[in-house]
PDB file of C-alpha atoms in Angstrom:
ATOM      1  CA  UNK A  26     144.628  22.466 132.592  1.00  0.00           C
ATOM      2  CA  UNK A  27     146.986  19.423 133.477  1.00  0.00           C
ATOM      3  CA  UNK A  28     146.206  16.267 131.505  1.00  0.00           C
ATOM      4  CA  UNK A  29     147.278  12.877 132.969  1.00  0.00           C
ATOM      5  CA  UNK A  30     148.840  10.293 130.725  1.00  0.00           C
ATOM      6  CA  UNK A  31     148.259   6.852 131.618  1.00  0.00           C
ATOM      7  CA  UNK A  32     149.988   3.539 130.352  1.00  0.00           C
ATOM      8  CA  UNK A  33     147.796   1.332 129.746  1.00  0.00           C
ATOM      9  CA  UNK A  34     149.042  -2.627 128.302  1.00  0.00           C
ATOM     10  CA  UNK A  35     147.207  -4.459 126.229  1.00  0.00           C
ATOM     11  CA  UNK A  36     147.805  -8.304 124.985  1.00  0.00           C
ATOM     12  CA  UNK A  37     147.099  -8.918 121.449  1.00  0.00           C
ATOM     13  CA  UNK A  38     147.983 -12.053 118.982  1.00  0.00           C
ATOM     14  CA  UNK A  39     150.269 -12.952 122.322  1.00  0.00           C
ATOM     15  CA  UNK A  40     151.909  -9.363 122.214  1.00  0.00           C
ATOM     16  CA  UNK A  41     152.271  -7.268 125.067  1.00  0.00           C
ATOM     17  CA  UNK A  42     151.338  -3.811 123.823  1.00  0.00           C
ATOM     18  CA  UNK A  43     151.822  -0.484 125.875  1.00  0.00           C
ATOM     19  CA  UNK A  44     149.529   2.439 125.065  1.00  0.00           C
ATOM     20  CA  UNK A  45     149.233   5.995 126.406  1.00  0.00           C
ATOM     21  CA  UNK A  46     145.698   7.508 127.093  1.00  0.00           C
ATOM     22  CA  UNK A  47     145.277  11.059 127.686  1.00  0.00           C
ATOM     23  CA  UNK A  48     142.331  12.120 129.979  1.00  0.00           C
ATOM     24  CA  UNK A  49     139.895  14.822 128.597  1.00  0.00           C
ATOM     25  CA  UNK A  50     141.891  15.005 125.368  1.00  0.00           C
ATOM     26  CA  UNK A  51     139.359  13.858 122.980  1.00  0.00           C
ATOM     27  CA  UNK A  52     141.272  10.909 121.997  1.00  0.00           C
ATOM     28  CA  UNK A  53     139.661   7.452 121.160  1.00  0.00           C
ATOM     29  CA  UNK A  54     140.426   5.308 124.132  1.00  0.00           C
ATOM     30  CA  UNK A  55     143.181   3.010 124.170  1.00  0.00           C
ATOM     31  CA  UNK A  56     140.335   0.069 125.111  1.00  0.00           C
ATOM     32  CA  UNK A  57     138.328   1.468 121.890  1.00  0.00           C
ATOM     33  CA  UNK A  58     141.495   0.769 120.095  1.00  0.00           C
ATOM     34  CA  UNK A  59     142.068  -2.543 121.378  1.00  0.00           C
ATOM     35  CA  UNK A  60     138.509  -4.184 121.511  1.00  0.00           C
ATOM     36  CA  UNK A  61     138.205  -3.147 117.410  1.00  0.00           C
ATOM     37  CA  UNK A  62     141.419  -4.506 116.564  1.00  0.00           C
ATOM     38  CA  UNK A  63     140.869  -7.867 118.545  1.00  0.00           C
ATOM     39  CA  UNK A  64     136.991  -7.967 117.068  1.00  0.00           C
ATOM     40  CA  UNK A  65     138.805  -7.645 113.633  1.00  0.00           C
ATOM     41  CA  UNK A  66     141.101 -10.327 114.693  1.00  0.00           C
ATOM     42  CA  UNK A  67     138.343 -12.646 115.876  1.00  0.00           C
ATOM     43  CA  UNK A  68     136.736 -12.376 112.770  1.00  0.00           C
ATOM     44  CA  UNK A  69     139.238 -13.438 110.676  1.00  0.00           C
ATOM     45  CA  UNK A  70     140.142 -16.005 113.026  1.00  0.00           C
ATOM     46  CA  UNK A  71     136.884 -17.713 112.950  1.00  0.00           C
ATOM     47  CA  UNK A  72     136.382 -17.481 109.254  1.00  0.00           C
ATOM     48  CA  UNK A  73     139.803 -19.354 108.772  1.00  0.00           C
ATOM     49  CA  UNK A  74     140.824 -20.821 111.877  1.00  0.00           C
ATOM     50  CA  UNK A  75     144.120 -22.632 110.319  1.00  0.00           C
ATOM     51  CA  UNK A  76     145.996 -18.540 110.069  1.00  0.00           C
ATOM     52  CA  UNK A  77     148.897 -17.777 112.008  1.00  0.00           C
ATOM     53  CA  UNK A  78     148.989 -14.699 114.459  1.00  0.00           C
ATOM     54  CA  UNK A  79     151.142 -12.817 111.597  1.00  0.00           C
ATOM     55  CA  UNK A  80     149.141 -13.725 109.013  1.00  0.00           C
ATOM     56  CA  UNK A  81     145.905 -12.841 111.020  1.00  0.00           C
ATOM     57  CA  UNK A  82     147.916  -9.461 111.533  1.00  0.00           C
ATOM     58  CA  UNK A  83     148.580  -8.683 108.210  1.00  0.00           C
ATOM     59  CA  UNK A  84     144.811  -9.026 106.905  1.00  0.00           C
ATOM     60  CA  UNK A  85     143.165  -7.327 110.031  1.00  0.00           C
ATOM     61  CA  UNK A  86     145.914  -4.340 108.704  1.00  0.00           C
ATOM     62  CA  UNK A  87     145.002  -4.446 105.193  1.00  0.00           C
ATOM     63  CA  UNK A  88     141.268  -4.042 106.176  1.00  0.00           C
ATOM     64  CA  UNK A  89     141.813  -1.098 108.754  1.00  0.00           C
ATOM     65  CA  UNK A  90     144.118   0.681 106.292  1.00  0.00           C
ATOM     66  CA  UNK A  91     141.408   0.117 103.735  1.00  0.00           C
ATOM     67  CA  UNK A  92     138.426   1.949 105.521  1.00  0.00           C
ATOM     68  CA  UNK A  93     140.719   4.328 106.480  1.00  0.00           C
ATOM     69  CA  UNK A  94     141.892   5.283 102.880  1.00  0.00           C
ATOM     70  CA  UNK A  95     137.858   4.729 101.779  1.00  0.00           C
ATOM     71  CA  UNK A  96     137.032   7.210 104.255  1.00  0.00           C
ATOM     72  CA  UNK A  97     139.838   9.645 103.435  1.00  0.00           C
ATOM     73  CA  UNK A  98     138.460   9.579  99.692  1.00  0.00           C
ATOM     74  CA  UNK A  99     134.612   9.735 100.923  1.00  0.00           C
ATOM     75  CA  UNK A 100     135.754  12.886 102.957  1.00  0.00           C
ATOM     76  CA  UNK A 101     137.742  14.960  99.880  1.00  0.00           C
ATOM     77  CA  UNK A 102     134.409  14.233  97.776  1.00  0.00           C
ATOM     78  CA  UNK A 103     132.420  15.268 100.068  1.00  0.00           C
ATOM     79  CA  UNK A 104     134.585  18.374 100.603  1.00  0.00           C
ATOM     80  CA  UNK A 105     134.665  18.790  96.871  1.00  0.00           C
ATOM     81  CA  UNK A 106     130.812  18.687  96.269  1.00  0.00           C
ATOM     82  CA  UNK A 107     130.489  21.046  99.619  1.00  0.00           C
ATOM     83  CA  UNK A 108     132.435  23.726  98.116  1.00  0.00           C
ATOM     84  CA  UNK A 109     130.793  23.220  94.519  1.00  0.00           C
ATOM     85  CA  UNK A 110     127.254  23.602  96.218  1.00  0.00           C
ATOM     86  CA  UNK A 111     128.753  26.936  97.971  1.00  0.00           C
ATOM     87  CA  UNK A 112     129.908  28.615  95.259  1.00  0.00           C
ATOM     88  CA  UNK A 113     126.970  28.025  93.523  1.00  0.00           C
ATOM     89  CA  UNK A 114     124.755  29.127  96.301  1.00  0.00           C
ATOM     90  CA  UNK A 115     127.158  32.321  96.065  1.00  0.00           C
ATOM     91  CA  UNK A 116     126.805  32.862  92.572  1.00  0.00           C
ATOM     92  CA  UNK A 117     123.148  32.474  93.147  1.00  0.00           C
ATOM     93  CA  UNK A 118     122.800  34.870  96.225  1.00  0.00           C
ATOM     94  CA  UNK A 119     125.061  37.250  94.066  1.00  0.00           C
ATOM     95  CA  UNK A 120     122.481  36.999  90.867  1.00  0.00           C
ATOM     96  CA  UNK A 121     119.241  37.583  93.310  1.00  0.00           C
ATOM     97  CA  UNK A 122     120.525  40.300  95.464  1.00  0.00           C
ATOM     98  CA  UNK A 123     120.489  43.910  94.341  1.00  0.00           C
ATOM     99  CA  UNK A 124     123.540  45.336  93.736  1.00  0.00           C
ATOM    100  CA  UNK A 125     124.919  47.743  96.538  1.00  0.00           C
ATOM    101  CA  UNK A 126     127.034  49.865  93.916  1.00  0.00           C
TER     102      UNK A 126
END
């Protein structure tokens, strides 16, 4: 199956910014992308107006790469306590079932 890339361009904080989409790939869409970062960017803006663009930049990064590292750690726990609650559901199974030797 062909996939079409598309360029897309964006304007954020006065920045042109050029991003490739990828039809039926299962990627978020460049849009997505764009209308979080600039609802991030709002936010901050409006809750102190007197920030420069780069400033405004830095924080809305600081915040994204937050959740993202929050969410990294929330999905190794979750991972952890999945394969705790399978091995004891193993070692359970193993303890209830007659043995075949």
């Amino acid at each position: 199956m062909d996939s079409k890339r598309e360029l897309k361009e964006f304007n954020v904080l006065g920045y042109n910014i050029r991003l490739k989409s990828e039809e039926d790939s299962g990627e978020i869409a460049p849009e997505k992308i764009i209308e979080y970062v600039q609802g991030e960017i709002d936010a901050i803006k409006q809750s102190s107006p007197s920030l420069e663009n780069a400033q405004a930049a830095v924080l809305v990064a600081l915040k994204i790469a937050s959740e993202k590292l929050g969410i990294e750690r929330d999905y190794q726990e979750n991972i952890t306590k999945l394969k705790a609650s399978a091995k004891g559901a193993l070692g359970y199974i193993e303890e209830v079932s007659p043995s075949t030797m």
